[in-house]
Amino acid sequence: MTRTLDRARCQATAHPLALDAILAFAVLTCMLASSSIDPHGGRAENGGTGGTRGTGGTGEHAVTWAAHTPHPLALVLMLIGATALIFRRRAPRRVLALTGTVALIESVVGDPRAPVAMSAVIALYTVAATTDRATTVRLGLLTMTVLTGASMLAGPLPWYAQENLAIFAWAGIGATAGDAVRSRRAFVQAIRDRADRAERTREEEAGRRVAEERLRIARDLHDVVAHHIALVNVQAGVAAHVMDKRPDQAKEALAHVRAASRSALNELRATVGLLRQSGDPEAPTEPAPGLARLDELVGTFRNAGLPVEVARADQDTDLPAAVDLAAYRVVQEALTNVRKHAGPAARAEVSVVRVGPDVEVTVLDDGTGADADPGSGGGHGLLGMRERVTALRGTLTTGPRHGGGFRVQATLPITPRRTPGEEPL
């Protein structure tokens, strides 16, 4: 049954003109039938044969039904009003004006009166269903007032006749029904629009999460590769330089190369493991690095020949995993830039300080190399740091120091920050 109704509704939507033609024919039939039957056609006497007696009437004034031919003018007006309804969807206000006009003419000159106002009621319903409420109120009141007033003042019937009040009532019903249909359509459309927006929001959120995850993995890969490859390059250069004269030192440098490459492989394995599917074996179980491994990180740079001093005043703060990883990567990338750009005689200082609800990570160097500014090389180190810190609603400050060297300072919130207007989760 439901499928049949849906199919009929779809066909009606696909052919609105045909549906309106059928409606116009039905309205015309109803008007002709109503105008051809007179419920007051005569009076039946007791035992008389002057018509068909009503079922409840046995007295002298029982109502009888009689058929008569409508006046030619009424037939023309009914035909015009019904034909106009075929175009009620295309021009609802014009159709209302035309049907209201023919109903007004019939109300004034019709005797006996024909139900031409039926077409005006249908037209008023269409206007109410297709326009806003303010327009419906204006046109509805105008139609009811004009038709009812003309029937009462200029019609052949007394002003208090039921037919005059019926015009007012049916016009009000048509306007009210049309407004109810329009409100329901707007409500259903609002629900559909809300569902569409929710679907688009889910898709956009999924795409944003995928993009953020790709960017995070790209930053991790860059940090791991840049750090360890830089160390391998330095230690390999040292080993090649002292291979002939100081083989023991060369052996020690090669040991550092081996340790750095092993560490790089482990971190690359853990990072790439994030790309595995949920059913793949050997998922990574090693936790992401954090400030707990700061001494180990600094030790790799000291072994590479970069003097690094560490000062911590974070009171062993338990940082969120994302903040802990970001702080570690900032130190790692900053020290890598010092080793690559600050020159062989550069020194570095690392400080981690708890400042209220934030933790500040600062890396300073006194490099005077030809490429002391790491941002001048066109790499992605500083950009990756800034994106990582910004993703956590933190701030990153970088730039040359007065008197030489470079400064990197990241301020990371320990508790997540919300943008103005953002609702809490």
Coordinates of C-alpha atoms in Angstrom, one line a residue:
M1 CA 0.0 0.0 0.0
T2 CA 2.8 2.4 0.9
R3 CA 4.7 1.7 -2.3
T4 CA 1.5 2.3 -4.3
L5 CA 1.0 5.7 -2.6
D6 CA 4.7 6.6 -3.2
R7 CA 4.4 5.6 -6.8
A8 CA 1.3 7.7 -7.3
R9 CA 2.9 10.6 -5.5
C10 CA 5.9 10.5 -7.7
Q11 CA 3.8 10.3 -10.9
A12 CA 1.7 13.3 -9.7
T13 CA 4.9 15.3 -9.0
A14 CA 6.2 14.4 -12.4
H15 CA 3.0 15.6 -14.2
P16 CA 1.6 18.5 -12.2
L17 CA -0.4 20.0 -15.1
A18 CA -2.2 16.7 -15.7
L19 CA -3.1 16.5 -12.0
D20 CA -4.4 20.0 -12.0
A21 CA -6.5 19.3 -15.1
I22 CA -8.1 16.3 -13.3
L23 CA -8.7 18.5 -10.3
A24 CA -10.3 21.2 -12.4
F25 CA -12.6 18.7 -14.0
A26 CA -13.6 17.4 -10.6
V27 CA -14.3 20.9 -9.4
L28 CA -16.4 21.6 -12.5
T29 CA -18.4 18.4 -12.0
C30 CA -19.1 19.3 -8.3
M31 CA -20.2 22.8 -9.3
L32 CA -22.5 21.6 -12.0
A33 CA -24.0 19.0 -9.7
S34 CA -24.5 21.5 -7.0
S35 CA -26.1 24.0 -9.3
S36 CA -28.4 21.5 -10.9
I37 CA -30.1 20.3 -7.7
D38 CA -32.3 22.6 -5.7
P39 CA -32.9 21.4 -2.1
H40 CA -35.8 23.8 -1.8
G41 CA -37.4 22.8 -5.1
G42 CA -40.9 22.5 -3.8
R43 CA -43.2 21.5 -0.9
A44 CA -44.7 18.1 -0.5
E45 CA -48.3 18.0 0.8
N46 CA -49.6 15.0 2.8
G47 CA -50.1 12.3 0.3
G48 CA -49.0 14.6 -2.6
T49 CA -46.8 13.7 -5.6
G50 CA -45.0 17.0 -6.1
G51 CA -41.5 15.4 -5.7
T52 CA -39.5 13.0 -3.8
R53 CA -40.3 13.5 -0.1
G54 CA -37.4 13.8 2.3
T55 CA -36.8 10.9 4.6
G56 CA -37.5 12.9 7.7
G57 CA -40.4 15.0 6.4
T58 CA -44.0 13.9 6.8
G59 CA -45.5 17.3 7.4
E60 CA -46.7 20.1 5.2
H61 CA -43.4 21.9 4.8
A62 CA -41.0 18.9 4.2
V63 CA -38.0 19.7 2.0
T64 CA -38.0 18.2 -1.5
W65 CA -35.2 17.9 -4.1
A66 CA -35.7 19.1 -7.6
A67 CA -33.4 19.2 -10.7
H68 CA -33.1 22.3 -12.8
T69 CA -30.9 23.7 -15.6
P70 CA -28.3 26.3 -14.5
H71 CA -28.4 29.7 -16.0
P72 CA -26.2 30.1 -19.1
L73 CA -24.2 32.9 -17.4
A74 CA -23.6 30.6 -14.4
L75 CA -22.4 27.8 -16.7
V76 CA -19.9 30.2 -18.4
L77 CA -18.6 31.4 -15.0
M78 CA -18.2 27.9 -13.7
L79 CA -16.3 26.9 -16.8
I80 CA -14.0 29.9 -16.6
G81 CA -13.3 29.3 -12.9
A82 CA -12.6 25.6 -13.4
T83 CA -10.4 26.1 -16.4
A84 CA -8.3 28.7 -14.5
L85 CA -7.5 26.0 -11.9
I86 CA -5.4 24.1 -14.5
F87 CA -2.8 26.9 -14.2
R88 CA -3.0 27.3 -10.4
R89 CA 0.6 26.2 -9.8
R90 CA 2.1 28.4 -12.5
A91 CA 0.4 31.6 -11.6
P92 CA -1.4 31.2 -8.2
R93 CA -2.2 34.8 -7.6
R94 CA -3.5 35.5 -11.1
V95 CA -5.7 32.4 -10.9
L96 CA -7.0 33.6 -7.5
A97 CA -7.8 37.0 -9.0
L98 CA -9.6 35.4 -12.0
T99 CA -11.6 32.9 -9.9
G100 CA -12.4 35.6 -7.3
T101 CA -13.7 37.8 -10.0
V102 CA -16.0 35.2 -11.5
A103 CA -17.2 34.3 -8.0
L104 CA -17.9 37.9 -7.3
I105 CA -20.0 38.3 -10.5
E106 CA -21.9 35.2 -9.6
S107 CA -22.5 36.3 -6.1
V108 CA -24.0 39.6 -7.3
V109 CA -26.1 38.5 -10.3
G110 CA -26.7 34.8 -9.8
D111 CA -30.3 33.9 -9.1
P112 CA -30.5 31.1 -8.1
R113 CA -26.9 31.2 -7.0
A114 CA -24.3 28.7 -8.4
P115 CA -21.3 27.5 -6.4
V116 CA -18.7 29.3 -8.5
A117 CA -16.9 30.3 -5.3
M118 CA -15.6 26.8 -5.0
S119 CA -13.0 27.5 -7.6
A120 CA -11.9 30.6 -5.7
V121 CA -11.5 28.6 -2.5
I122 CA -9.2 26.1 -4.3
A123 CA -7.2 29.0 -5.8
L124 CA -6.9 30.6 -2.3
Y125 CA -5.7 27.2 -0.9
T126 CA -3.0 27.1 -3.6
V127 CA -1.8 30.7 -2.8
A128 CA -1.6 29.8 0.9
A129 CA 0.3 26.6 0.1
T130 CA 2.9 28.3 -2.1
T131 CA 3.5 31.7 -0.5
D132 CA 4.4 33.0 2.9
R133 CA 2.0 33.5 5.8
A134 CA 1.8 37.3 5.6
T135 CA 0.7 37.0 1.9
T136 CA -1.8 34.3 2.8
V137 CA -3.3 36.5 5.6
R138 CA -3.6 39.6 3.3
L139 CA -5.1 37.8 0.3
G140 CA -7.3 35.5 2.4
L141 CA -8.8 38.4 4.3
L142 CA -9.3 40.4 1.0
T143 CA -11.0 37.4 -0.7
M144 CA -13.3 36.6 2.3
T145 CA -14.2 40.2 2.8
V146 CA -14.9 41.0 -0.9
L147 CA -16.9 37.8 -1.7
T148 CA -18.9 37.8 1.6
G149 CA -19.6 41.5 1.5
A150 CA -20.7 41.4 -2.1
S151 CA -23.0 38.5 -1.4
M152 CA -24.5 40.2 1.6
L153 CA -25.0 43.6 0.1
A154 CA -25.7 43.0 -3.6
G155 CA -26.8 39.4 -3.8
P156 CA -30.4 38.2 -4.3
L157 CA -30.5 36.5 -0.9
P158 CA -30.9 38.2 2.5
W159 CA -27.6 39.3 4.1
Y160 CA -28.0 36.8 6.9
A161 CA -28.5 33.8 4.6
Q162 CA -26.5 30.7 5.2
E163 CA -25.1 30.8 1.7
N164 CA -23.4 34.1 2.5
L165 CA -21.9 32.9 5.7
A166 CA -20.8 29.7 3.9
I167 CA -18.7 31.7 1.5
F168 CA -16.8 33.3 4.4
A169 CA -16.3 29.9 6.2
W170 CA -15.1 28.0 3.1
A171 CA -12.7 30.8 2.1
G172 CA -11.2 30.7 5.6
I173 CA -10.9 26.9 5.6
G174 CA -9.1 27.1 2.2
A175 CA -6.6 29.6 3.4
T176 CA -6.0 27.8 6.7
A177 CA -5.6 24.4 5.0
G178 CA -3.1 25.8 2.5
D179 CA -1.1 27.5 5.2
A180 CA -1.0 24.2 7.2
V181 CA 0.3 22.3 4.1
R182 CA 3.0 25.0 3.5
S183 CA 4.1 24.8 7.1
R184 CA 4.4 21.0 7.0
R185 CA 6.4 21.2 3.7
A186 CA 8.7 23.7 5.3
F187 CA 9.1 21.5 8.4
V188 CA 9.9 18.4 6.3
Q189 CA 12.3 20.4 4.1
A190 CA 14.1 21.8 7.2
I191 CA 14.6 18.2 8.5
R192 CA 16.0 17.1 5.1
D193 CA 18.3 20.1 5.0
R194 CA 19.5 19.4 8.5
A195 CA 20.2 15.8 7.6
D196 CA 22.1 16.9 4.5
R197 CA 24.1 19.4 6.5
A198 CA 24.9 16.7 9.1
E199 CA 26.0 14.3 6.4
R200 CA 28.2 16.9 4.8
T201 CA 29.6 17.8 8.2
R202 CA 30.4 14.2 8.9
E203 CA 32.2 13.9 5.6
E204 CA 34.1 17.1 6.1
E205 CA 35.1 16.1 9.6
A206 CA 36.3 12.7 8.3
G207 CA 38.3 14.4 5.6
R208 CA 39.7 16.9 8.1
R209 CA 40.8 14.1 10.4
V210 CA 42.4 12.2 7.6
A211 CA 44.3 15.3 6.5
E212 CA 45.4 16.0 10.0
E213 CA 46.6 12.5 10.5
R214 CA 48.5 12.5 7.3
L215 CA 50.1 15.8 8.3
R216 CA 51.0 14.5 11.7
I217 CA 52.6 11.3 10.2
A218 CA 54.5 13.5 7.7
R219 CA 55.8 15.7 10.5
D220 CA 56.9 12.6 12.5
L221 CA 58.7 11.1 9.5
H222 CA 60.4 14.4 8.8
D223 CA 61.5 14.8 12.4
V224 CA 62.8 11.2 12.6
V225 CA 64.6 11.2 9.3
A226 CA 66.1 14.7 9.6
H227 CA 67.4 14.1 13.1
H228 CA 68.9 10.7 12.6
I229 CA 70.2 11.2 9.1
A230 CA 71.9 14.4 10.2
L231 CA 73.6 12.5 13.0
V232 CA 74.6 9.7 10.7
N233 CA 76.0 12.2 8.3
V234 CA 78.1 13.9 11.0
Q235 CA 79.4 10.7 12.5
A236 CA 80.2 9.2 9.1
G237 CA 82.2 12.4 8.2
V238 CA 84.1 12.1 11.5
A239 CA 84.9 8.5 10.9
A240 CA 86.1 9.2 7.4
H241 CA 88.3 12.0 8.7
V242 CA 90.0 10.1 11.4
M243 CA 90.0 6.6 9.9
D244 CA 93.7 6.5 9.0
K245 CA 95.2 8.5 12.0
R246 CA 92.9 7.5 14.9
P247 CA 91.1 4.3 14.2
D248 CA 89.8 4.0 17.7
Q249 CA 87.9 7.3 17.4
A250 CA 86.7 6.2 13.9
K251 CA 85.4 3.0 15.4
E252 CA 83.5 5.0 18.1
A253 CA 82.0 7.2 15.4
L254 CA 80.9 4.2 13.5
A255 CA 79.3 2.8 16.6
H256 CA 77.3 6.1 17.0
V257 CA 76.3 5.8 13.3
R258 CA 75.0 2.3 14.0
A259 CA 73.1 3.4 17.1
A260 CA 71.6 6.3 15.3
S261 CA 70.5 4.2 12.3
R262 CA 69.0 1.6 14.6
S263 CA 67.1 4.2 16.5
A264 CA 65.9 5.7 13.2
L265 CA 64.7 2.4 12.0
N266 CA 62.8 1.7 15.2
E267 CA 61.1 5.1 15.1
L268 CA 60.3 4.7 11.4
R269 CA 58.8 1.3 12.0
A270 CA 56.6 2.7 14.8
T271 CA 55.5 5.6 12.7
V272 CA 54.8 3.6 9.6
G273 CA 53.0 1.1 11.7
L274 CA 50.3 3.7 12.3
L275 CA 49.4 3.2 8.6
R276 CA 48.6 -0.5 9.0
Q277 CA 45.0 -1.7 8.8
S278 CA 43.3 -2.8 11.9
G279 CA 43.7 -6.5 11.1
D280 CA 47.4 -6.4 10.2
P281 CA 49.8 -8.2 12.5
E282 CA 52.6 -6.7 14.5
A283 CA 51.0 -3.5 15.4
P284 CA 53.4 -1.0 17.0
T285 CA 53.3 -1.2 20.8
E286 CA 56.2 1.2 21.6
P287 CA 55.0 4.4 23.1
A288 CA 55.6 7.7 21.3
P289 CA 58.7 9.6 22.6
G290 CA 58.4 12.4 25.1
L291 CA 60.4 14.6 27.4
A292 CA 61.1 11.5 29.6
R293 CA 63.6 10.6 26.8
L294 CA 65.1 14.1 26.7
D295 CA 68.4 13.1 28.2
E296 CA 68.7 10.3 25.7
L297 CA 68.0 12.7 22.8
V298 CA 70.5 15.2 24.1
G299 CA 73.1 12.5 24.5
T300 CA 72.9 11.6 20.8
F301 CA 73.7 15.2 19.9
R302 CA 76.6 15.4 22.5
N303 CA 78.0 12.2 20.9
A304 CA 77.8 14.0 17.6
G305 CA 80.0 16.8 18.9
L306 CA 77.3 19.4 19.8
P307 CA 77.6 20.7 23.4
V308 CA 74.1 20.9 24.9
E309 CA 73.1 22.1 28.3
V310 CA 69.7 21.2 29.7
A311 CA 67.7 23.1 32.4
R312 CA 64.3 21.8 33.5
A313 CA 61.9 23.5 35.8
D314 CA 58.7 21.6 34.9
Q315 CA 58.3 20.0 38.3
D316 CA 57.8 16.6 36.7
T317 CA 54.6 17.7 35.1
D318 CA 52.5 14.9 33.7
L319 CA 51.9 16.1 30.1
P320 CA 49.3 14.9 27.8
A321 CA 50.6 12.5 25.2
A322 CA 50.2 14.9 22.3
V323 CA 51.9 17.8 24.2
D324 CA 54.7 15.5 25.4
L325 CA 55.4 14.3 21.8
A326 CA 55.2 17.9 20.4
A327 CA 57.7 19.2 23.0
Y328 CA 60.1 16.3 22.2
R329 CA 59.9 16.9 18.5
V330 CA 60.4 20.7 18.9
V331 CA 63.6 20.0 20.8
Q332 CA 64.7 17.3 18.4
E333 CA 64.1 19.5 15.3
A334 CA 65.7 22.6 16.9
L335 CA 68.9 20.8 17.9
T336 CA 69.0 19.2 14.4
N337 CA 68.9 22.6 12.9
V338 CA 71.7 23.8 15.3
R339 CA 73.9 20.9 14.2
K340 CA 73.2 21.5 10.5
H341 CA 73.3 25.3 10.3
A342 CA 75.0 26.9 13.4
G343 CA 78.5 25.9 12.6
P344 CA 81.0 23.4 14.2
A345 CA 81.8 25.6 17.2
A346 CA 78.1 26.2 18.2
R347 CA 76.7 25.4 21.6
A348 CA 73.1 24.9 22.5
E349 CA 70.9 25.3 25.5
V350 CA 67.6 23.5 26.2
S351 CA 65.1 24.6 28.8
V352 CA 61.7 23.2 29.8
V353 CA 59.7 25.4 32.2
R354 CA 56.2 25.1 33.6
V355 CA 54.5 28.5 33.4
G356 CA 51.0 28.4 34.8
P357 CA 48.8 26.2 32.5
D358 CA 51.5 26.0 29.9
V359 CA 54.9 24.4 29.4
E360 CA 57.6 26.4 27.6
V361 CA 60.3 24.7 25.6
T362 CA 63.2 26.9 24.5
V363 CA 66.2 26.0 22.5
L364 CA 69.0 28.6 22.1
D365 CA 72.3 28.5 20.3
D366 CA 75.2 30.8 19.7
G367 CA 76.0 29.7 16.2
T368 CA 77.8 32.0 13.8
G369 CA 77.9 29.8 10.8
A370 CA 77.3 31.0 7.2
D371 CA 73.8 29.4 7.4
A372 CA 73.0 30.2 11.0
D373 CA 69.4 30.9 10.2
P374 CA 67.6 27.5 9.7
G375 CA 64.7 29.2 7.9
S376 CA 67.0 30.3 5.1
G377 CA 67.5 26.9 3.7
G378 CA 64.1 26.4 2.3
G379 CA 63.4 23.2 4.4
H380 CA 60.3 22.2 6.2
G381 CA 61.7 21.9 9.8
L382 CA 60.4 25.2 11.2
L383 CA 57.1 24.9 9.2
G384 CA 56.6 21.4 10.7
M385 CA 57.3 22.6 14.2
R386 CA 54.8 25.5 13.8
E387 CA 52.1 23.2 12.4
R388 CA 52.6 20.8 15.2
V389 CA 52.4 23.5 17.9
T390 CA 49.5 25.3 16.3
A391 CA 47.5 22.0 16.1
L392 CA 47.7 22.0 19.9
R393 CA 46.6 25.6 20.2
G394 CA 50.1 26.6 21.2
T395 CA 52.4 29.3 20.0
L396 CA 55.9 29.1 18.4
T397 CA 58.4 31.9 18.3
T398 CA 61.6 31.6 16.2
G399 CA 64.2 34.1 15.1
P400 CA 67.8 35.2 15.4
R401 CA 69.2 36.3 18.7
H402 CA 70.8 39.6 19.4
G403 CA 74.6 39.1 19.2
G404 CA 74.4 35.9 17.1
G405 CA 72.6 32.6 17.3
F406 CA 69.1 31.5 16.9
R407 CA 66.1 31.0 19.3
V408 CA 63.2 28.6 19.2
Q409 CA 60.5 28.9 21.9
A410 CA 57.3 26.9 21.9
T411 CA 54.5 27.4 24.4
L412 CA 52.2 24.4 24.7
P413 CA 49.0 24.3 26.8
I414 CA 48.9 21.5 29.2
T415 CA 45.1 21.5 29.1
P416 CA 43.3 21.7 25.8
R417 CA 42.2 25.2 24.8
R418 CA 38.9 26.1 23.1
T419 CA 38.4 28.7 20.5
P420 CA 35.8 31.4 21.3
G421 CA 32.3 30.1 20.7
E422 CA 33.4 26.5 20.6
E423 CA 31.2 24.2 22.6
P424 CA 32.9 21.9 25.2
L425 CA 32.9 18.2 24.4

